[in-house]
Short mmCIF file of C-alpha atoms in Angstrom, two decimals:
data_model
loop_
_atom_site.label_atom_id
_atom_site.label_comp_id
_atom_site.label_asym_id
_atom_site.label_seq_id
_atom_site.Cartn_x
_atom_site.Cartn_y
_atom_site.Cartn_z
CA MET T 164 77.31 99.27 117.17
CA PRO T 165 78.90 97.83 120.34
CA GLY T 166 79.55 100.27 123.13
CA ALA T 167 82.76 100.98 124.99
CA PRO T 168 84.04 98.34 127.46
CA ARG T 169 83.22 99.26 131.05
CA THR T 170 84.15 96.16 133.05
CA ALA T 171 87.20 93.92 133.40
CA THR T 172 85.37 91.13 131.57
CA GLU T 173 84.48 93.41 128.66
CA ARG T 174 88.06 94.66 128.41
CA LEU T 175 89.39 91.10 128.40
CA ASP T 176 86.84 90.15 125.74
CA ARG T 177 87.99 93.07 123.58
CA LEU T 178 91.64 92.05 123.97
CA ASN T 179 90.85 88.43 123.07
CA ALA T 180 88.95 89.61 120.00
CA ALA T 181 91.86 91.79 118.89
CA LEU T 182 94.40 89.00 119.37
CA SER T 183 92.24 86.44 117.57
CA GLY T 184 91.15 88.73 114.74
CA THR T 185 87.44 88.20 115.36
CA ARG T 186 86.86 91.98 115.35
CA ALA T 187 88.95 92.65 112.25
CA HIS T 188 86.10 94.69 110.75
CA SER T 189 86.15 97.23 113.59
CA ARG T 190 87.90 100.56 113.13
CA ALA T 191 89.98 100.15 116.30
CA ASP T 192 91.29 96.69 115.40
CA ASN T 193 91.85 97.71 111.79
CA ARG T 194 94.06 100.55 113.05
CA MET T 195 96.01 98.11 115.23
CA ARG T 196 96.45 95.60 112.42
CA MET T 197 97.63 98.12 109.81
CA ASN T 198 100.05 99.74 112.27
CA ARG T 199 101.34 96.33 113.42
CA PRO T 200 105.11 97.08 113.74
CA GLY T 201 104.34 100.14 115.86
CA ASN T 202 102.56 97.93 118.44
CA ILE T 203 105.82 96.46 119.73
CA LEU T 204 105.50 98.05 123.19
CA PHE T 205 101.92 96.83 123.61
CA GLY T 206 103.22 93.37 122.74
CA VAL T 207 105.98 93.69 125.33
CA LEU T 208 103.36 94.75 127.90
CA LEU T 209 101.32 91.60 127.20
CA HIS T 210 104.50 89.49 127.26
CA ALA T 211 105.30 91.04 130.66
CA ALA T 212 101.77 90.32 131.90
CA ALA T 213 102.21 86.66 130.91
CA ARG T 214 105.51 86.53 132.82
CA LEU T 215 103.84 88.24 135.79
CA ASP T 216 101.11 85.60 135.74
CA GLN T 217 103.75 82.86 135.91
CA GLY T 218 105.70 84.52 138.70
CA LEU T 219 108.75 85.25 136.52
CA PRO T 220 111.00 88.26 137.21
CA LEU T 221 110.43 91.25 134.94
CA THR T 222 113.04 93.13 132.93
CA ASP T 223 113.50 96.90 133.24
CA LEU T 224 111.29 97.57 130.21
CA GLU T 225 108.64 95.05 131.27
CA GLN T 226 108.36 96.54 134.76
CA ARG T 227 108.07 100.06 133.34
CA LEU T 228 105.23 99.02 131.03
CA ILE T 229 103.41 97.11 133.78
CA THR T 230 103.63 100.19 135.99
CA GLN T 231 102.36 102.39 133.17
CA ALA T 232 99.44 100.06 132.44
CA GLY T 233 98.48 100.26 136.11
CA LYS T 234 97.46 103.87 135.52
CA TYR T 235 94.70 102.74 133.18
CA MET T 236 93.35 99.56 134.75
CA PRO T 237 93.47 97.70 138.08
CA ALA T 238 96.68 95.68 138.45
CA GLN T 239 94.68 92.51 139.10
CA GLU T 240 93.43 92.57 135.49
CA LEU T 241 96.92 92.16 134.01
CA PRO T 242 97.54 88.44 134.71
CA ALA T 243 94.37 87.59 132.75
CA PHE T 244 95.71 89.71 129.87
CA GLY T 245 98.92 87.71 130.07
CA ARG T 246 97.05 84.40 129.87
CA ALA T 247 95.07 85.64 126.86
CA TYR T 248 98.32 86.64 125.16
CA ARG T 249 100.01 83.33 125.92
CA GLU T 250 97.05 81.41 124.48
CA ALA T 251 97.00 83.61 121.36
CA VAL T 252 100.72 83.06 120.75
CA ALA T 253 100.22 79.31 121.08
CA ARG T 254 97.64 79.45 118.28
CA GLY T 255 100.10 81.09 115.84
CA SER T 256 100.84 84.51 114.33
CA ILE T 257 98.99 87.51 115.79
CA ALA T 258 97.91 90.03 113.16
CA VAL T 259 98.08 93.07 115.47
CA LEU T 260 101.52 92.37 117.05
CA PRO T 261 104.97 92.16 115.43
CA GLN T 262 106.88 88.89 115.48
CA ALA T 263 109.77 90.73 117.14
CA ILE T 264 107.89 90.10 120.39
CA THR T 265 105.54 87.18 119.66
CA ASP T 266 108.50 84.97 118.65
CA VAL T 267 110.08 85.49 122.09
CA PRO T 268 109.20 82.65 124.54
CA VAL T 269 107.37 83.84 127.66
CA GLU T 270 110.15 82.25 129.71
CA LYS T 271 112.57 84.84 128.27
CA GLY T 272 112.33 88.47 129.31
CA PHE T 273 112.30 91.34 126.82
CA SER T 274 114.53 94.21 127.92
CA SER T 275 115.34 97.73 126.74
CA ALA T 276 118.42 96.26 125.06
CA ASP T 277 116.20 93.80 123.17
CA LEU T 278 114.01 96.67 122.01
CA THR T 279 117.06 98.58 120.77
CA ALA T 280 118.17 95.49 118.85
CA ALA T 281 114.73 95.09 117.28
CA LEU T 282 114.31 98.74 116.26
CA PRO T 283 116.33 98.74 112.97
CA ALA T 284 114.07 96.09 111.41
CA LEU T 285 110.94 97.72 112.85
CA THR T 286 112.12 101.08 111.51
CA GLN T 287 112.23 99.68 107.98
CA GLU T 288 108.73 98.21 108.32
CA ILE T 289 107.26 101.38 109.77
CA ASN T 290 108.79 103.68 107.17
CA ALA T 291 107.47 101.43 104.38
CA GLN T 292 103.88 102.15 105.46
CA ASP T 293 101.85 104.54 103.29
CA ASN T 294 100.83 106.59 106.32
CA VAL T 295 104.43 107.50 107.18
CA ARG T 296 105.91 110.45 105.32
CA VAL T 297 109.26 112.23 105.65
CA VAL T 298 109.19 115.66 104.00
CA ASP T 299 112.16 117.86 103.12
CA ILE T 300 110.41 121.20 103.49
CA SER T 301 113.21 122.98 101.59
CA LYS T 302 111.99 121.18 98.46
CA LEU T 303 108.33 122.13 98.77
CA GLY T 304 107.09 124.63 96.20
CA LYS T 305 105.64 127.98 97.17
CA ASP T 306 102.25 127.45 98.86
CA GLU T 307 102.63 123.66 98.40
CA PRO T 308 101.04 121.90 101.40
CA VAL T 309 102.88 119.22 103.34
CA ASP T 310 99.98 116.78 102.91
CA ASN T 311 99.20 115.45 99.43
CA ASP T 312 96.12 113.51 98.31
CA ASP T 313 97.77 110.08 98.42
CA TYR T 314 98.97 110.65 101.95
CA THR T 315 95.66 111.91 103.31
CA ALA T 316 93.92 108.89 101.75
CA ALA T 317 96.47 106.61 103.44
CA MET T 318 95.84 108.28 106.80
CA ALA T 319 92.13 107.52 106.45
CA ARG T 320 92.90 103.84 105.84
CA TYR T 321 95.39 103.51 108.69
CA GLY T 322 93.55 105.75 111.15
CA ARG T 323 96.85 107.51 111.86
CA GLY T 324 99.49 109.60 110.14
CA ILE T 325 103.18 109.98 111.01
CA THR T 326 104.86 113.00 109.45
CA ILE T 327 108.48 114.13 109.82
CA LEU T 328 109.43 117.62 108.62
CA ASN T 329 113.12 117.93 107.83
CA ALA T 330 115.44 120.36 106.06
CA PRO T 331 119.15 121.18 105.98
CA ARG T 332 120.20 123.66 108.64
CA GLN T 333 120.22 127.21 107.30
CA GLU T 334 123.59 128.98 107.23
CA SER T 335 121.99 132.12 108.61
CA ASP T 336 120.74 130.23 111.67
CA THR T 337 123.14 131.19 114.46
CA GLN T 338 120.69 130.95 117.35
CA SER T 339 121.23 128.45 120.13
CA LEU T 340 117.75 127.58 121.42
CA LEU T 341 114.49 128.59 119.74
CA ASP T 342 111.78 130.09 121.90
CA VAL T 343 108.70 128.36 120.50
CA HIS T 344 105.05 129.18 121.18
CA ILE T 345 102.53 127.35 118.99
CA ARG T 346 98.83 127.40 119.59
CA MET T 347 95.80 125.78 118.03
CA TYR T 348 94.01 128.61 116.27
CA ARG T 349 90.90 127.12 114.66
CA PHE T 350 89.58 124.03 112.90
CA THR T 351 87.25 123.60 109.94
CA ALA T 352 85.00 120.60 109.36
CA THR T 353 85.54 119.82 105.68
CA ARG T 354 83.32 116.75 106.02
CA GLU T 355 81.26 115.63 109.01
CA SER T 356 81.02 111.97 109.93
CA SER T 357 78.66 109.70 108.03
CA GLY T 358 76.20 107.29 109.62
CA GLU T 359 75.62 109.54 112.64
CA ALA T 360 72.38 111.41 113.30
CA GLY T 361 72.80 115.15 113.79
CA SER T 362 75.95 117.22 114.09
CA ASP T 363 79.36 116.08 115.31
CA GLU T 364 80.80 116.91 118.73
CA ILE T 365 84.55 117.32 118.36
CA TYR T 366 87.36 117.60 120.87
CA TRP T 367 91.14 117.36 120.52
CA GLY T 368 93.92 115.69 122.49
CA VAL T 369 97.43 117.12 122.24
CA SER T 370 100.85 116.07 123.49
CA ALA T 371 104.31 117.53 122.78
CA GLY T 372 107.91 117.24 123.96
CA SER T 373 111.13 118.88 122.80
CA ASP T 374 114.80 118.00 122.94
CA THR T 375 115.23 120.43 125.84
CA THR T 376 112.77 118.20 127.80
CA ALA T 377 110.02 120.86 127.74
CA ARG T 378 106.65 119.06 127.67
CA ARG T 379 102.96 119.83 127.22
CA SER T 380 99.74 117.79 127.10
CA PHE T 381 96.04 118.57 127.34
CA LYS T 382 92.53 117.85 126.08
CA THR T 383 90.37 120.66 124.70
CA ARG T 384 86.77 121.18 125.61
CA GLU T 385 84.10 119.65 123.40
CA TYR T 386 82.98 121.74 120.43
CA GLY T 387 79.36 120.84 119.74
CA SER T 388 77.14 121.16 116.67
CA VAL T 389 80.01 120.77 114.18
CA ASP T 390 78.66 120.55 110.63
CA THR T 391 80.34 120.37 107.22
CA GLY T 392 81.86 123.71 106.22
CA GLU T 393 81.84 125.22 109.68
CA THR T 394 84.89 126.76 111.34
CA HIS T 395 85.33 126.79 115.10
CA GLN T 396 87.79 129.04 116.91
CA PHE T 397 89.72 127.51 119.79
CA ASP T 398 89.50 129.15 123.18
CA TYR T 399 92.47 131.37 123.81
CA ALA T 400 94.23 131.04 127.14
CA TYR T 401 97.95 131.69 127.38
CA ARG T 402 99.89 128.61 128.54
CA LYS T 403 96.59 126.84 129.09
CA GLU T 404 94.11 125.25 126.74
CA THR T 405 95.22 125.83 123.18
CA TYR T 406 99.01 126.14 123.42
CA VAL T 407 100.36 123.02 121.73
CA PHE T 408 103.80 123.92 123.00
CA SER T 409 105.35 126.83 124.86
CA GLY T 410 109.04 126.38 125.58
CA THR T 411 112.47 125.98 124.06
CA VAL T 412 113.59 123.73 121.21
CA ASP T 413 117.09 123.00 120.00
CA ARG T 414 116.58 120.75 116.95
CA HIS T 415 113.45 118.63 117.40
CA LEU T 416 109.89 118.90 118.68
CA SER T 417 107.74 115.75 118.70
CA THR T 418 103.95 116.06 118.85
CA GLU T 419 100.75 114.03 118.90
CA PHE T 420 97.40 115.44 117.76
CA GLU T 421 94.19 113.44 118.15
CA CYS T 422 90.81 114.44 116.76
CA TRP T 423 87.94 112.78 118.64
CA GLU T 424 84.19 112.69 118.26
CA ALA T 425 82.37 112.56 121.57
CA ASP T 426 80.20 109.46 121.41
CA SER T 427 79.53 106.68 123.88
CA SER T 428 82.82 106.24 125.75
CA PRO T 429 82.36 106.35 129.54
CA GLY T 430 83.20 109.51 131.46
CA SER T 431 86.15 107.77 133.11
CA PHE T 432 87.79 107.50 129.69
CA TYR T 433 88.64 111.20 129.64
CA SER T 434 90.90 110.93 132.69
CA LYS T 435 92.65 108.00 130.99
CA LEU T 436 93.09 110.05 127.81
CA ILE T 437 94.65 112.91 129.77
CA GLU T 438 96.98 110.43 131.52
CA ALA T 439 97.92 108.83 128.18
CA LEU T 440 98.68 112.22 126.61
CA SER T 441 100.87 113.09 129.58
CA ASP T 442 102.73 109.78 129.18
CA PHE T 443 103.19 110.45 125.48
CA SER T 444 104.64 113.90 126.19
CA GLU T 445 107.42 112.16 128.16
CA HIS T 446 107.99 109.78 125.24
CA ALA T 447 107.99 112.77 122.86
CA ALA T 448 110.61 114.61 124.90
CA ASP T 449 112.75 111.46 125.18
CA THR T 450 112.43 110.82 121.44
CA SER T 451 113.33 114.41 120.54
CA SER T 452 116.40 114.26 122.78
CA GLU T 453 117.50 110.84 121.53
CA ILE T 454 117.21 111.86 117.88
CA SER T 455 119.23 114.99 118.58
CA GLN T 456 122.01 113.17 120.43
CA PHE T 457 122.45 109.81 118.75
CA TYR T 458 121.84 110.15 115.01
CA ASP T 459 124.13 112.16 112.74
CA ASN T 460 122.93 110.97 109.31
CA GLU T 461 119.84 113.02 108.36
CA THR T 462 118.14 110.22 106.42
CA ARG T 463 118.67 107.70 109.20
CA LYS T 464 117.63 110.29 111.76
CA ALA T 465 114.30 111.01 110.04
CA ALA T 466 113.50 107.31 109.66
CA ALA T 467 114.32 106.60 113.31
CA TRP T 468 112.27 109.62 114.40
CA ALA T 469 109.22 108.29 112.54
CA ALA T 470 109.69 104.82 114.03
CA LEU T 471 110.06 106.05 117.61
CA LEU T 472 106.93 108.19 117.28
CA ALA T 473 105.04 105.20 115.84
CA VAL T 474 106.14 102.96 118.70
CA GLY T 475 105.06 105.45 121.38
CA ALA T 476 101.78 106.14 119.62
CA GLY T 477 101.16 102.41 119.21
CA LEU T 478 101.26 101.86 122.97
CA LEU T 479 99.04 104.87 123.62
CA SER T 480 96.46 103.79 121.01
CA SER T 481 96.44 100.14 122.09
CA LEU T 482 95.83 100.97 125.74
CA LEU T 483 93.09 103.47 124.95
CA SER T 484 91.40 101.01 122.57
CA LEU T 485 90.45 98.93 125.62
CA PHE T 486 88.21 101.74 126.89
CA ILE T 487 86.68 103.50 123.88
CA ASN T 488 83.85 103.02 121.46
CA ASP T 489 85.22 102.00 118.04
CA ASP T 490 84.07 105.17 116.28
CA ASP T 491 85.24 107.76 118.81
CA LEU T 492 88.65 108.47 117.27
CA VAL T 493 88.46 110.41 113.99
CA LEU T 494 92.22 110.45 113.32
CA ALA T 495 95.52 110.68 115.17
CA ARG T 496 98.69 112.30 113.82
CA SER T 497 102.22 112.14 115.18
CA ILE T 498 104.26 115.02 113.74
CA GLY T 499 107.97 115.68 114.11
CA PHE T 500 108.73 119.40 113.75
CA SER T 501 112.36 120.17 112.92
CA ARG T 502 114.03 123.41 113.89
CA GLU T 503 113.86 124.54 110.26
CA TYR T 504 110.10 124.02 110.04
CA LEU T 505 109.56 125.90 113.30
CA MET T 506 111.52 128.85 111.94
CA ASP T 507 109.42 128.72 108.75
CA LEU T 508 106.22 128.61 110.80
CA GLN T 509 107.34 131.69 112.68
CA ARG T 510 107.72 133.51 109.35
CA MET T 511 104.43 132.14 107.93
CA GLU T 512 102.58 132.78 111.21
CA GLN T 513 100.16 129.89 110.57
CA ASP T 514 99.88 126.52 108.81
CA TRP T 515 97.19 123.83 108.53
CA TRP T 516 97.02 120.05 108.86
CA ASP T 517 94.55 117.60 107.37
CA PHE T 518 92.75 115.09 109.63
CA ASN T 519 91.06 112.76 107.17
CA GLY T 520 89.21 110.14 109.19
CA GLY T 521 87.27 108.68 106.25
CA ASP T 522 83.71 107.92 107.34
CA GLY T 523 84.58 109.35 110.75
CA GLY T 524 84.80 112.85 109.30
CA ARG T 525 87.50 115.19 108.06
CA HIS T 526 88.86 118.33 109.68
CA ARG T 527 91.51 120.92 108.93
CA LEU T 528 93.51 122.03 111.98
CA PHE T 529 95.21 125.44 111.92
CA LEU T 530 98.31 126.10 114.01
CA LYS T 531 99.71 129.54 114.68
CA PHE T 532 103.08 130.74 115.93
CA ALA T 533 102.22 133.24 118.63
#
């Protein structure tokens, strides 16, 4: 099993392999390929790097992505990424990137307005994926879980799940803002990873942002010696390690949960993961606010919410894939919590979420309103 890239040459080799499809068997590239429409921002980043290499002026969106990428790798690496992208586009279709960006000539910039114009078609593609699910929680039966068997199987194939929890606003709900405090309570290993000697070592990455711009992101400590059937309690520290979110919500709270197995990624990766989770919390807050302000049709709103989460997660996953060992990520889930679900969670006190990573293991995460 190849290790994690540690040098500029190794990172460029991994990018070339992803763009050419020569690592299509790897878990990381399989995730990228199956979540292709969600990789639009990574494609724009590579498009911007190609323009940077040719000395062309960058658009607002391109400059923002170049600046963001500079947090993860030295700026001098980006022109080489741009050349690799330009050569891949010249060869034809790229399996891991949507044509919404690869069809745009490098001579032409790709702006925020271009992204807005591309989103309706991307939204349709993203919502057609089996790993994207919009759930009207008012129609769930008593004790019926949000996740069904078909959906958890799809998550294992895609390496990611995107779940939106919606419901009509309750007539009895007269509150303005909700005061929301959700913490990670415990997790159970329903199946440890296969092909690995010994027990698993699990840690979690979390990011959240609400429509009141409240944000949160963190990485838990590593929980060692995790075997099938075991339950591990999260450390409790108010407003510190295990609080997924502690703040106010009007209508929408967007979150990202990532289950990782500590393997052979370099120590420097963890600082990049923390930075990426922080970046995603900004995207989550922006997405929650945008959904609240600009969409009035509930069906359209839920579809757009799923697409925006997929797009933000696609950039996060693509950047991190340049630094990790293929098998490190068990599963990632982007979850949109509506106001109605949060009120239900407060009444239920706790709920659980399935992280089915296939051969990478399977875990059940318990969240608690505290």
